PDB file of C-alpha atoms in Angstrom:
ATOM      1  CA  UNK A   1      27.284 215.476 -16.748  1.00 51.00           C
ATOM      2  CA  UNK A   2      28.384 213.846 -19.444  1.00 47.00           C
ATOM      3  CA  UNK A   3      31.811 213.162 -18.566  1.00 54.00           C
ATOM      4  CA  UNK A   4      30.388 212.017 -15.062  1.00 54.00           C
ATOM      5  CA  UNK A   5      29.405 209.063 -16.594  1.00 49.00           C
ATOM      6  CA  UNK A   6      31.758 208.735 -19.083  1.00 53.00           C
ATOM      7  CA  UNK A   7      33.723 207.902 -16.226  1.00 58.00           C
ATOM      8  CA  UNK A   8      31.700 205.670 -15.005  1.00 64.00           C
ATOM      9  CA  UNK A   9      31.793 203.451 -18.129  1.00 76.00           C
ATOM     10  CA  UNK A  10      34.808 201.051 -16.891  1.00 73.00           C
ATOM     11  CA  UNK A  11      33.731 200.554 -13.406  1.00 76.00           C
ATOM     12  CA  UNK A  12      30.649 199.488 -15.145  1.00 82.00           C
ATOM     13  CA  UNK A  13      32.183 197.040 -17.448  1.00 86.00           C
ATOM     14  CA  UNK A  14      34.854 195.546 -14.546  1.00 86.00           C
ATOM     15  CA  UNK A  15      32.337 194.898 -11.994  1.00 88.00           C
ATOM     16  CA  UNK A  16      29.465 193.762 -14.616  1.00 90.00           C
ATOM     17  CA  UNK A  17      32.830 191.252 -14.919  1.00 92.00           C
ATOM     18  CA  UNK A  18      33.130 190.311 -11.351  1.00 92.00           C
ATOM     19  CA  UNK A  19      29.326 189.751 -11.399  1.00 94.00           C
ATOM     20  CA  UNK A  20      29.329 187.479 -13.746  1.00 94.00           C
ATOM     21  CA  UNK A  21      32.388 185.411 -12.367  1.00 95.00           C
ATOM     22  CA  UNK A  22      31.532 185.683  -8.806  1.00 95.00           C
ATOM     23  CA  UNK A  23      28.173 184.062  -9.860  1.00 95.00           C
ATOM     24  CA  UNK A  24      29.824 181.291 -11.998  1.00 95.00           C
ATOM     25  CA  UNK A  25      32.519 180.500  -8.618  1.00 96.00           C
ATOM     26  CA  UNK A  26      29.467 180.547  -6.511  1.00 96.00           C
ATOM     27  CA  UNK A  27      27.670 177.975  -8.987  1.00 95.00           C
ATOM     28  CA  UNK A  28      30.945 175.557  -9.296  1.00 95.00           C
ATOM     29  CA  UNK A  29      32.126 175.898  -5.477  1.00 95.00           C
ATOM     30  CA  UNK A  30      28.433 174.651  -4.534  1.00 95.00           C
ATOM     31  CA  UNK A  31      28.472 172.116  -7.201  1.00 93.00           C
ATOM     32  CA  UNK A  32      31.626 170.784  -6.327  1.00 93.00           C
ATOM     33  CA  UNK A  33      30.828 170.430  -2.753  1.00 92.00           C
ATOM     34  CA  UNK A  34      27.758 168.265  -3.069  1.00 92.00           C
ATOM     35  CA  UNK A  35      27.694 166.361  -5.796  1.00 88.00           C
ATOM     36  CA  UNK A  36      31.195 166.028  -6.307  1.00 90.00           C
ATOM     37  CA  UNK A  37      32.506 166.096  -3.179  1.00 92.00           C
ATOM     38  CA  UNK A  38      35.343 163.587  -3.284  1.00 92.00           C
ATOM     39  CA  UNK A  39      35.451 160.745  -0.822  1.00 93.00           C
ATOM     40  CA  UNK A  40      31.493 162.041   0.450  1.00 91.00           C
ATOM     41  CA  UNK A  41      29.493 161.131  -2.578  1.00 88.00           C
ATOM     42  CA  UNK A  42      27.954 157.849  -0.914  1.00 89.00           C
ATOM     43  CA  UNK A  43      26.263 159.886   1.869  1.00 89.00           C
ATOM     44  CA  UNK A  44      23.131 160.317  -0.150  1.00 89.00           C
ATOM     45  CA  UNK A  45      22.490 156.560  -0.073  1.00 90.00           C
ATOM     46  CA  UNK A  46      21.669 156.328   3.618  1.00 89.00           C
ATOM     47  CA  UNK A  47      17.834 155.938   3.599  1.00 88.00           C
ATOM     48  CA  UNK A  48      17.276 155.255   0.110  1.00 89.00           C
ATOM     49  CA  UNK A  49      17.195 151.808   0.711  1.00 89.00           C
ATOM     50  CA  UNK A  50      20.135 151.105  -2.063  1.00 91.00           C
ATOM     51  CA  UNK A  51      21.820 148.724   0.443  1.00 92.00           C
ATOM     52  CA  UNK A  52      18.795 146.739   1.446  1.00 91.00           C
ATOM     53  CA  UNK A  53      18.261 146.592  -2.128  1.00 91.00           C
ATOM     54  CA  UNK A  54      21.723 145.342  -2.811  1.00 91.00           C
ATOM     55  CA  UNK A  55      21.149 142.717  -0.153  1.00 89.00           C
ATOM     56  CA  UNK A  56      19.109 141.282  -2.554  1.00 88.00           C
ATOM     57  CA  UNK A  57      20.729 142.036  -6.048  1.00 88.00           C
ATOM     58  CA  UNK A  58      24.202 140.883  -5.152  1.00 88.00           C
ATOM     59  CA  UNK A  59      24.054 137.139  -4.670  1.00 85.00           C
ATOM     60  CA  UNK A  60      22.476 136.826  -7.998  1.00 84.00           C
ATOM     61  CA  UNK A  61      25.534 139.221  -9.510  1.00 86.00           C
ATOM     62  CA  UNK A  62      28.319 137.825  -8.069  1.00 85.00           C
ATOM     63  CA  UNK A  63      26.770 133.968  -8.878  1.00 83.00           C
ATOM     64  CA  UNK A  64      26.822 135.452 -12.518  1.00 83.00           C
ATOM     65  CA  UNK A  65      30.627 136.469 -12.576  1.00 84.00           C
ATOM     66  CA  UNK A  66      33.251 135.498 -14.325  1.00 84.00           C
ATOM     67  CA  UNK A  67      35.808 134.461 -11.634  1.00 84.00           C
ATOM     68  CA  UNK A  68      33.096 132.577  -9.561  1.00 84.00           C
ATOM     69  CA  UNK A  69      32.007 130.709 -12.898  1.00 84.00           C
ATOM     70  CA  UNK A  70      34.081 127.636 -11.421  1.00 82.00           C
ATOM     71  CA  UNK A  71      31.764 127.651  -8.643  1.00 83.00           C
ATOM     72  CA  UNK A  72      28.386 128.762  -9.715  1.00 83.00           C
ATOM     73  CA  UNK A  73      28.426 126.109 -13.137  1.00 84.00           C
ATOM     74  CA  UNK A  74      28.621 123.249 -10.354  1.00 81.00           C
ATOM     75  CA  UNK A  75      24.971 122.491  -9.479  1.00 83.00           C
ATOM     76  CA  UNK A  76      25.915 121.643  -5.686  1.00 81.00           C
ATOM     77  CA  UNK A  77      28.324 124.290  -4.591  1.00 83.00           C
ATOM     78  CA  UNK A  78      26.377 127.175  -6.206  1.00 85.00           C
ATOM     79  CA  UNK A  79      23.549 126.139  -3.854  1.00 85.00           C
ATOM     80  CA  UNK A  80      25.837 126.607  -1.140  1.00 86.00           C
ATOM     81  CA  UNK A  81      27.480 129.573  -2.227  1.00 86.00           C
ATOM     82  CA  UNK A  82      23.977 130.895  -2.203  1.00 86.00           C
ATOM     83  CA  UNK A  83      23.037 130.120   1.010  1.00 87.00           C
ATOM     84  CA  UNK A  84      26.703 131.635   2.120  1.00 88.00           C
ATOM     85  CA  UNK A  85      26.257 134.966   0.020  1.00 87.00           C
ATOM     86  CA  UNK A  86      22.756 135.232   1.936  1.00 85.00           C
ATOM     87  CA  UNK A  87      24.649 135.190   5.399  1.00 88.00           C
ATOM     88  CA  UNK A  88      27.373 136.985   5.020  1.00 89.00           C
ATOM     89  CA  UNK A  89      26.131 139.727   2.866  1.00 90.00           C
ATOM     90  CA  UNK A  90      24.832 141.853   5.551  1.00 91.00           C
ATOM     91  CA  UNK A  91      23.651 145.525   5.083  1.00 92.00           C
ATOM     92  CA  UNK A  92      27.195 146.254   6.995  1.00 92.00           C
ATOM     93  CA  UNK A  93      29.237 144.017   4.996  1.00 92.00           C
ATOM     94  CA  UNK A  94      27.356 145.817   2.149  1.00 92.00           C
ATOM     95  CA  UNK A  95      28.388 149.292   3.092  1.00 93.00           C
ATOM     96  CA  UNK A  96      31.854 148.363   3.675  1.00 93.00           C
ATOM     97  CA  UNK A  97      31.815 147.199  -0.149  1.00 92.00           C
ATOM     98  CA  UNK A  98      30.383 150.363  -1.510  1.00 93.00           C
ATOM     99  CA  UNK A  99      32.947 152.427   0.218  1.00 94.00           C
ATOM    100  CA  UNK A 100      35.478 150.225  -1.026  1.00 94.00           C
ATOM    101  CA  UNK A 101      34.184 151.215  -4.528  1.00 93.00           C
ATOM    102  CA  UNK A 102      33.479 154.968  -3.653  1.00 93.00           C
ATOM    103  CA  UNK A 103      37.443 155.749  -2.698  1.00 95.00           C
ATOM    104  CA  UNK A 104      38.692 153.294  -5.430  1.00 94.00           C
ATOM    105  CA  UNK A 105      36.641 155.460  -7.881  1.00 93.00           C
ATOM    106  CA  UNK A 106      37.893 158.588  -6.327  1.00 94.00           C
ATOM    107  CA  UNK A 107      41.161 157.741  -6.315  1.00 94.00           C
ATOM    108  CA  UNK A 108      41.407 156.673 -10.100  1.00 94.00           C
ATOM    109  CA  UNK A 109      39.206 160.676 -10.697  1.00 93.00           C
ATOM    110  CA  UNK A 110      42.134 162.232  -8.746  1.00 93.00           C
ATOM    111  CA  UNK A 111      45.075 159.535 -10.354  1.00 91.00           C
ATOM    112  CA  UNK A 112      46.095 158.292  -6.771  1.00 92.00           C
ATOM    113  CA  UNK A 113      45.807 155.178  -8.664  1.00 89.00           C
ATOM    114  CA  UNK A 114      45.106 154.748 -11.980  1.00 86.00           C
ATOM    115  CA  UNK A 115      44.104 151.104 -11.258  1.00 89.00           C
ATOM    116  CA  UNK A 116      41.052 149.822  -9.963  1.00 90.00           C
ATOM    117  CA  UNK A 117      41.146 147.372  -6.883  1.00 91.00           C
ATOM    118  CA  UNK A 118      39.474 144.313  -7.059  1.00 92.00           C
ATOM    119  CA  UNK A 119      37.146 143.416  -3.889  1.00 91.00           C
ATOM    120  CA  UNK A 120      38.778 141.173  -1.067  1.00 91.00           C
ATOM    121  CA  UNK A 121      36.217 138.139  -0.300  1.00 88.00           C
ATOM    122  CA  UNK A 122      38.937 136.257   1.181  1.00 89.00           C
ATOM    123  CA  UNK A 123      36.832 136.161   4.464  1.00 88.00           C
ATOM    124  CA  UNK A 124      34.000 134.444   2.320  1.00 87.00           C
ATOM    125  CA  UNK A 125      36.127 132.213   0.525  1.00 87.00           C
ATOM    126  CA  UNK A 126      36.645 130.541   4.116  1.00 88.00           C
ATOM    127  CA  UNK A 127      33.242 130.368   5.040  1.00 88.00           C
ATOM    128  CA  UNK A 128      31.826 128.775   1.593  1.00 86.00           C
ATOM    129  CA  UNK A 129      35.155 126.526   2.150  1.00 85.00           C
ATOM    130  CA  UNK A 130      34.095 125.538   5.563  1.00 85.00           C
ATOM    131  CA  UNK A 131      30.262 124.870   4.957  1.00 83.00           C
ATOM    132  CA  UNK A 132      31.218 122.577   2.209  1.00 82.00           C
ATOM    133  CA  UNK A 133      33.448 120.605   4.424  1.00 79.00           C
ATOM    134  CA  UNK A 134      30.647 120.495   6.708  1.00 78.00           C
ATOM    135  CA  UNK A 135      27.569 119.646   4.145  1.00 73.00           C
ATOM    136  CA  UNK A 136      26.919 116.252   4.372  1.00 65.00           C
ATOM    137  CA  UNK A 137      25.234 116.224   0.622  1.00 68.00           C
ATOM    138  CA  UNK A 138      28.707 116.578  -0.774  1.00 68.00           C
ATOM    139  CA  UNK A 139      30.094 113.272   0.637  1.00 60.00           C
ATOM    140  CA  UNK A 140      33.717 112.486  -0.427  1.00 60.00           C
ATOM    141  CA  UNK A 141      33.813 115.112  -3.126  1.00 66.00           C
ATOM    142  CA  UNK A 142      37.253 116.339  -3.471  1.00 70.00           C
ATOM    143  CA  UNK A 143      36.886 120.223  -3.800  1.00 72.00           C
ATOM    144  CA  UNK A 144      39.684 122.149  -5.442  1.00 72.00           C
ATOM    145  CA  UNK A 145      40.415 125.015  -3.597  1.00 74.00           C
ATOM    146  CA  UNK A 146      41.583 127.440  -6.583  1.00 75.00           C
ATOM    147  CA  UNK A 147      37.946 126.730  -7.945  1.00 77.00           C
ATOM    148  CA  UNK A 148      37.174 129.761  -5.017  1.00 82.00           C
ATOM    149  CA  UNK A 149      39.123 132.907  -5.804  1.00 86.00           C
ATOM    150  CA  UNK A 150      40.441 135.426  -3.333  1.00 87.00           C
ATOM    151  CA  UNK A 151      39.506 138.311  -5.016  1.00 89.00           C
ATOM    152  CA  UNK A 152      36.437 139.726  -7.304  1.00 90.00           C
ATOM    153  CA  UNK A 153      36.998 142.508 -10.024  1.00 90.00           C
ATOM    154  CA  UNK A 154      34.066 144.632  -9.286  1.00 89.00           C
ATOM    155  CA  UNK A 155      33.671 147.251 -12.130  1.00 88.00           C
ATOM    156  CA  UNK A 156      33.261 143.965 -14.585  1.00 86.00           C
ATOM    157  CA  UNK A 157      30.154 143.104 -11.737  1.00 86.00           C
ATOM    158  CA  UNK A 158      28.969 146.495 -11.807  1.00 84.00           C
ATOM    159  CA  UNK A 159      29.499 146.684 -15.958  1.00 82.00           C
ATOM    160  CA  UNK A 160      31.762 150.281 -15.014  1.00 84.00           C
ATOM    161  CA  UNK A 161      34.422 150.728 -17.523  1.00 85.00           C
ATOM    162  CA  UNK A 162      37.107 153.461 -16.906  1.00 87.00           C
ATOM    163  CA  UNK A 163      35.869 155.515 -20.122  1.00 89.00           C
ATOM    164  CA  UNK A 164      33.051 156.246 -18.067  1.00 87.00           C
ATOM    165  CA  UNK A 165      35.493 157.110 -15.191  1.00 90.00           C
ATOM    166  CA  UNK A 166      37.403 159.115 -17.050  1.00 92.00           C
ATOM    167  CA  UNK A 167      34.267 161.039 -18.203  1.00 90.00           C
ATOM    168  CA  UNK A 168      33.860 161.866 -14.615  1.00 90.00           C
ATOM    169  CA  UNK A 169      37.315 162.651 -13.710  1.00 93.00           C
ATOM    170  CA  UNK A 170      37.175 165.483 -17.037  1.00 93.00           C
ATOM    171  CA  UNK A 171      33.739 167.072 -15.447  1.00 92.00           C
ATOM    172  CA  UNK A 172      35.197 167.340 -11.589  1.00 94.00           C
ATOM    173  CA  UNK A 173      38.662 168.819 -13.577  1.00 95.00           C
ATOM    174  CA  UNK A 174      36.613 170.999 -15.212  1.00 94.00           C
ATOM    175  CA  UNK A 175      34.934 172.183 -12.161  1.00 95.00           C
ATOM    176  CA  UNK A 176      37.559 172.533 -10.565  1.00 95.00           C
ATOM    177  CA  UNK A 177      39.737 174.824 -12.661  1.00 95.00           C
ATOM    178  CA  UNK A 178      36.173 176.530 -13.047  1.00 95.00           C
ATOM    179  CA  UNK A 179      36.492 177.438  -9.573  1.00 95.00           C
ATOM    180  CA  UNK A 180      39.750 177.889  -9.174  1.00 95.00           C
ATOM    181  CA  UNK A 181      39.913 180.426 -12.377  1.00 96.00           C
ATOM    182  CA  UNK A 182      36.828 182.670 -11.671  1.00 95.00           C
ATOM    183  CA  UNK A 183      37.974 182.618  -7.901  1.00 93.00           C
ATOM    184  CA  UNK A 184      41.261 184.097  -9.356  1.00 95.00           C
ATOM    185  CA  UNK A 185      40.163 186.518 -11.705  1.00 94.00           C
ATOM    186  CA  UNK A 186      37.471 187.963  -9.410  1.00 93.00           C
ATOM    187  CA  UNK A 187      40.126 188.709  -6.933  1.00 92.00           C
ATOM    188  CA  UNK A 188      42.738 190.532  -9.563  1.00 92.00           C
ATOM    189  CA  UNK A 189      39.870 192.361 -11.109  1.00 89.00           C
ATOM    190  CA  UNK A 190      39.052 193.624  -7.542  1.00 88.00           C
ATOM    191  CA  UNK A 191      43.248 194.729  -7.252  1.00 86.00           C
ATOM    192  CA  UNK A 192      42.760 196.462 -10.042  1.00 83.00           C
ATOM    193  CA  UNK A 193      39.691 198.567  -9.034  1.00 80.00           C
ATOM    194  CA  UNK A 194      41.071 200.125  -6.606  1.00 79.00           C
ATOM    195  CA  UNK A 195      43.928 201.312  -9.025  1.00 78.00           C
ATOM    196  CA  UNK A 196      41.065 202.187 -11.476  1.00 72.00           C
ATOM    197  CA  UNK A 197      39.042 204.283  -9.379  1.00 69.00           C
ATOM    198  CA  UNK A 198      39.961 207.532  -8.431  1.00 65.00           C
ATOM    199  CA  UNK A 199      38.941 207.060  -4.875  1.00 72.00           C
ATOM    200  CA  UNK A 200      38.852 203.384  -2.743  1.00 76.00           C
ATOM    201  CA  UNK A 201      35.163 204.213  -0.800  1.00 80.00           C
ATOM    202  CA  UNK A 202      34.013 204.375  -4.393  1.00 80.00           C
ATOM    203  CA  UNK A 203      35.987 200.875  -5.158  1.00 82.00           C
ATOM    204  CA  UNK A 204      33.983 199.346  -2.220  1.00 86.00           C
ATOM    205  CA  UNK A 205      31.025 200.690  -3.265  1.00 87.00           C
ATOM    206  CA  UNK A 206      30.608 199.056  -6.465  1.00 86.00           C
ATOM    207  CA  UNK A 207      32.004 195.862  -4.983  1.00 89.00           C
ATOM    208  CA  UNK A 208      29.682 195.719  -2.653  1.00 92.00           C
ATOM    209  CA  UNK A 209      27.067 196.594  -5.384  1.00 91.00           C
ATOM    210  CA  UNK A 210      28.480 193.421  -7.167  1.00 92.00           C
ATOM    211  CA  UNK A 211      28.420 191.031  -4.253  1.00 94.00           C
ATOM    212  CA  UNK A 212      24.913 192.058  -3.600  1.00 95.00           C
ATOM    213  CA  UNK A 213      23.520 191.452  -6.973  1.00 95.00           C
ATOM    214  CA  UNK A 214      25.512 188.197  -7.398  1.00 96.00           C
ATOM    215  CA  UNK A 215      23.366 187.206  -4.206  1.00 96.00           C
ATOM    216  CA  UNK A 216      20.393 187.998  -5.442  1.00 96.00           C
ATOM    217  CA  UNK A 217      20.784 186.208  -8.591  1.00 96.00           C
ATOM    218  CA  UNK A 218      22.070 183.088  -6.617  1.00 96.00           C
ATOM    219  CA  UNK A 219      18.381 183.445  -4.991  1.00 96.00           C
ATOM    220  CA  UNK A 220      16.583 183.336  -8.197  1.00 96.00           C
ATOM    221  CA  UNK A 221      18.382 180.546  -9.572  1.00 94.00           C
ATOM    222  CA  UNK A 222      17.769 178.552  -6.378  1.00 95.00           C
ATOM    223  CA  UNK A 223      13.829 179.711  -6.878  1.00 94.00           C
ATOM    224  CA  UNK A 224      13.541 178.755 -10.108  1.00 93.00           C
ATOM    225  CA  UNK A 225      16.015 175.564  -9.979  1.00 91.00           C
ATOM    226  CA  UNK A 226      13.314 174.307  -7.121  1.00 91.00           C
ATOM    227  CA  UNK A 227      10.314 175.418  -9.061  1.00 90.00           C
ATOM    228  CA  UNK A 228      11.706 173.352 -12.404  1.00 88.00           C
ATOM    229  CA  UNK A 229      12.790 170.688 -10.238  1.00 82.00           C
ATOM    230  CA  UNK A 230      16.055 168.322 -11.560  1.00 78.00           C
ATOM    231  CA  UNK A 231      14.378 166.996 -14.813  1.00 72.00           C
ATOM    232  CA  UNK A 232      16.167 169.913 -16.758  1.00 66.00           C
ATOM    233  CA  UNK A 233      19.709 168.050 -15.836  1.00 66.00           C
ATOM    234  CA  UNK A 234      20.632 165.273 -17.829  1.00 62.00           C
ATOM    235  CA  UNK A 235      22.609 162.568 -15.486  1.00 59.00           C
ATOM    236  CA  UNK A 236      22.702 160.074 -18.425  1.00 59.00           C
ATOM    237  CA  UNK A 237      22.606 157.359 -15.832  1.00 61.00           C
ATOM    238  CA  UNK A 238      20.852 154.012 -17.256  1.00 65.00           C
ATOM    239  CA  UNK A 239      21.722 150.821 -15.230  1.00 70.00           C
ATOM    240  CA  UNK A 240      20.395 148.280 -16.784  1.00 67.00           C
ATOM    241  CA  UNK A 241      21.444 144.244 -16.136  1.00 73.00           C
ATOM    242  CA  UNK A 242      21.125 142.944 -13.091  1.00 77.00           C
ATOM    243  CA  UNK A 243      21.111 146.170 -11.020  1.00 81.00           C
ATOM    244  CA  UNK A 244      18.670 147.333 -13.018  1.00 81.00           C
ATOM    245  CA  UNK A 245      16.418 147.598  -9.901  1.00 83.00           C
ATOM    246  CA  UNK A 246      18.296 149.890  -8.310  1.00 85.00           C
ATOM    247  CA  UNK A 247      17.801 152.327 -10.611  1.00 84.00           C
ATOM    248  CA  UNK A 248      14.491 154.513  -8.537  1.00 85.00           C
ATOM    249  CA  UNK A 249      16.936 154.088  -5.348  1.00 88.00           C
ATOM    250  CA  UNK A 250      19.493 155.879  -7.223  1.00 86.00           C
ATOM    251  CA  UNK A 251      16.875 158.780  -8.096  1.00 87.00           C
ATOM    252  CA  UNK A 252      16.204 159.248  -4.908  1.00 89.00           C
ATOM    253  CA  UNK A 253      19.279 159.672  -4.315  1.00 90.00           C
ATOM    254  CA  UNK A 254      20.608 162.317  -7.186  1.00 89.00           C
ATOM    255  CA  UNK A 255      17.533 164.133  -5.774  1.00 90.00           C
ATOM    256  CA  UNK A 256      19.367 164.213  -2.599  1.00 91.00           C
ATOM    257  CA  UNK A 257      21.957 165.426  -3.923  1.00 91.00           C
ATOM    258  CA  UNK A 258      20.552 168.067  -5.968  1.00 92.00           C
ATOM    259  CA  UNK A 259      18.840 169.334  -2.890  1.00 93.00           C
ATOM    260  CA  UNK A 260      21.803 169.952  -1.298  1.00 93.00           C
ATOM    261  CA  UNK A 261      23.423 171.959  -4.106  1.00 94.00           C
ATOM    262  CA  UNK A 262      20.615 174.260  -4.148  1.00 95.00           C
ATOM    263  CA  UNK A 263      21.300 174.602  -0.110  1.00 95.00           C
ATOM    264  CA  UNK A 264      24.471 175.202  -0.810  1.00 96.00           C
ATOM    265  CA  UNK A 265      23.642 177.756  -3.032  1.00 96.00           C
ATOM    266  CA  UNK A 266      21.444 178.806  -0.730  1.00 96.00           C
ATOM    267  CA  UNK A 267      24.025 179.050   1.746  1.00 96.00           C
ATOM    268  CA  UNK A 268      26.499 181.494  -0.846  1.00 95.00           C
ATOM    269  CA  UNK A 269      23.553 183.480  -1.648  1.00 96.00           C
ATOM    270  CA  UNK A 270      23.391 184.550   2.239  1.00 95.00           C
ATOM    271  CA  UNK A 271      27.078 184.902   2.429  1.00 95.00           C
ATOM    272  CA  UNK A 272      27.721 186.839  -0.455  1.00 95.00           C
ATOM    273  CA  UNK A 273      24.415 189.087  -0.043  1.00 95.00           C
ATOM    274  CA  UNK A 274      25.717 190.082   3.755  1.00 95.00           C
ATOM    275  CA  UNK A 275      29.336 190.364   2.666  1.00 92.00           C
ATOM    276  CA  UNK A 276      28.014 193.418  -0.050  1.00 93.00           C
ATOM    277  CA  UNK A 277      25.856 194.923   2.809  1.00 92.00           C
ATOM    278  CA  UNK A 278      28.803 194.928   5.086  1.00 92.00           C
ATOM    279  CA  UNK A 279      31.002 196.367   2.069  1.00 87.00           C
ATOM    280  CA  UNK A 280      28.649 199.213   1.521  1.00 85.00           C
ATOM    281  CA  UNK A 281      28.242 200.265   5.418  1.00 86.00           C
ATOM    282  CA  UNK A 282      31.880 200.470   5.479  1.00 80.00           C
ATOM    283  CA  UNK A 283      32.064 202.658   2.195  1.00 72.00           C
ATOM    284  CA  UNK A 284      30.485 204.932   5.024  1.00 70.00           C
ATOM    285  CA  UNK A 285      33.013 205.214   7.674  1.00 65.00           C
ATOM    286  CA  UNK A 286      35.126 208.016   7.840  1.00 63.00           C
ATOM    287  CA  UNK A 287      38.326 208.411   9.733  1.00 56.00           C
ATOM    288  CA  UNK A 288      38.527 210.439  12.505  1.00 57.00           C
ATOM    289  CA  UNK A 289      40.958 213.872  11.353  1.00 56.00           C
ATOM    290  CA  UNK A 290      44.036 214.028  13.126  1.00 51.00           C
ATOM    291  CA  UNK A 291      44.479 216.909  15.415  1.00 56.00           C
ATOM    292  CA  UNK A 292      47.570 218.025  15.085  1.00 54.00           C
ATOM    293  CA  UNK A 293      48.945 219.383  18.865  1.00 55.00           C
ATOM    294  CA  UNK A 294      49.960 222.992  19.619  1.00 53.00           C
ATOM    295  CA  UNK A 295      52.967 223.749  21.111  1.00 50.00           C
ATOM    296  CA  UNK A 296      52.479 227.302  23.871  1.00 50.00           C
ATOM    297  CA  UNK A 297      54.957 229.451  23.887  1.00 46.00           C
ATOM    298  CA  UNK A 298      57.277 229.024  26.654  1.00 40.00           C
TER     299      UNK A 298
END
């Protein structure tokens, strides 16, 4: 008896092993897919009324830059510029900006381009250009036309510096090996089970025992990550400034986001769960025995 489970010892250890790692690729794929999703992250804006919110914040920011300070120190054309900013920063308009920012961030966290792009507001240039050919308050003023600039850095608007970006682009590499690694590992570990055990139905078996556990702790931690609720994550994000405001927008939507990484996980639980139970009903299938044919004697 003994010796029966003597031999059981390192099939215990590997797939207490593949437990553990299919549960951390589980936790990083679904992480990685949600909040860190490249390209996709702006999503959980829509209805969180960030851009309405922005309708209102940006005027004031971009009035408060450095590259508009030509404009905005001049009593008369800031007033225009105002009433400009007010027309043609519409929620659309708006939108368009923040997916500017979204892939420029993206592309610096994958080094596409290690250089952040300033904003075009060429299109606005013409328009404040225009209305102050056409207000009759500024009379024969002679405007200088490099007073209006072409283009807008936004990270010094926005007060992002790449330290923080390069925080971020260290997490989703992290992740990402994460995933890639324990995705690895889990699948040479299960190679090498079935060169381990004496016998592959029994191989199955405790892989299926693996995936089945792995989806039942995936379930828990979905439980108790929804019971705890996303105050036990620290998302050390404090905007302060002028966008200060947005900052109970932006909660809602993190929230959003953390929502769908516990769908997600959810979703892997159900996967993985079903994958074991389909694992272990197949440990149960026998061939058929060949019959071997007779040849009569002629």
């Amino acid at each position: 008896m003994f010796r029966k489970i003597a031999r059981q010892i390192p099939a215990v250890i590997l797939y207490t092993i593949v437990f553990i790692l299919l549960t951390t690729f589980f936790f990083s794929l679904a992480f990685k897919q949600t909040a860190m999703q490249p390209y996709e992250t702006t999503e959980a804006l829509e209805g969180t009324g960030v851009y309405a919110e922005l309708q209102d914040i940006l005027p004031e920011a971009l009035q408060q830059s450095e590259e508009l300070n030509d404009v905005t120190s001049d009593e008369e054309l800031n007033a225009v510029f105002g009433e400009v900013m007010e027309e043609e920063l519409t929620i659309g308009r708006i939108k368009e900006m923040v997916h500017f920012i979204e892939k420029d961030i993206w592309d610096y966290i994958l080094e596409r381009d290690r250089q952040l792009e300033p904003l075009d507001i060429r299109d606005i240039r013409t328009v404040l250009l225009e209305q102050i050919n056409d207000n009759e308050n500024m009379g024969n003023r002679i405007i200088y036309t490099d007073k209006f600039v072409e283009e807008i850095e936004w990270s010094s608007i926005m007060s992002v510096k790449t330290k923080t970006l390069d925080r971020l682009a260290s997490y989703y590499e992290r992740i990402t090996s994460l995933t890639i690694i324990s995705g690895m590992v889990v699948l040479i570990l299960v190679g090498l089970s079935f060169l381990l055990l004496e016998k592959r139905r029994h191989a199955i078996r405790w892989l299926a025992g693996a995936c089945v556990v792995t989806g039942i702790a995936l379930l828990v931690s979905v439980i108790l990550f929804h019971i705890i609720g996303i105050d036990w994550m620290d998302t050390n994000l404090e905007i302060t400034g002028t966008f200060a405001s947005l900052s109970d927008n932006v909660e809602v939507a993190i929230d959003k986001l953390y929502i769908a990484f516990l769908t997600a996980l959810l979703g892997c639980s159900g996967i993985v769960t079903m994958s074991g139970i389909g694992l272990f009903s197949l440990s149960y299938v026998r061939p058929k025995p060949v019959q071997k044919k007779t040849s009569r004697a002629a």
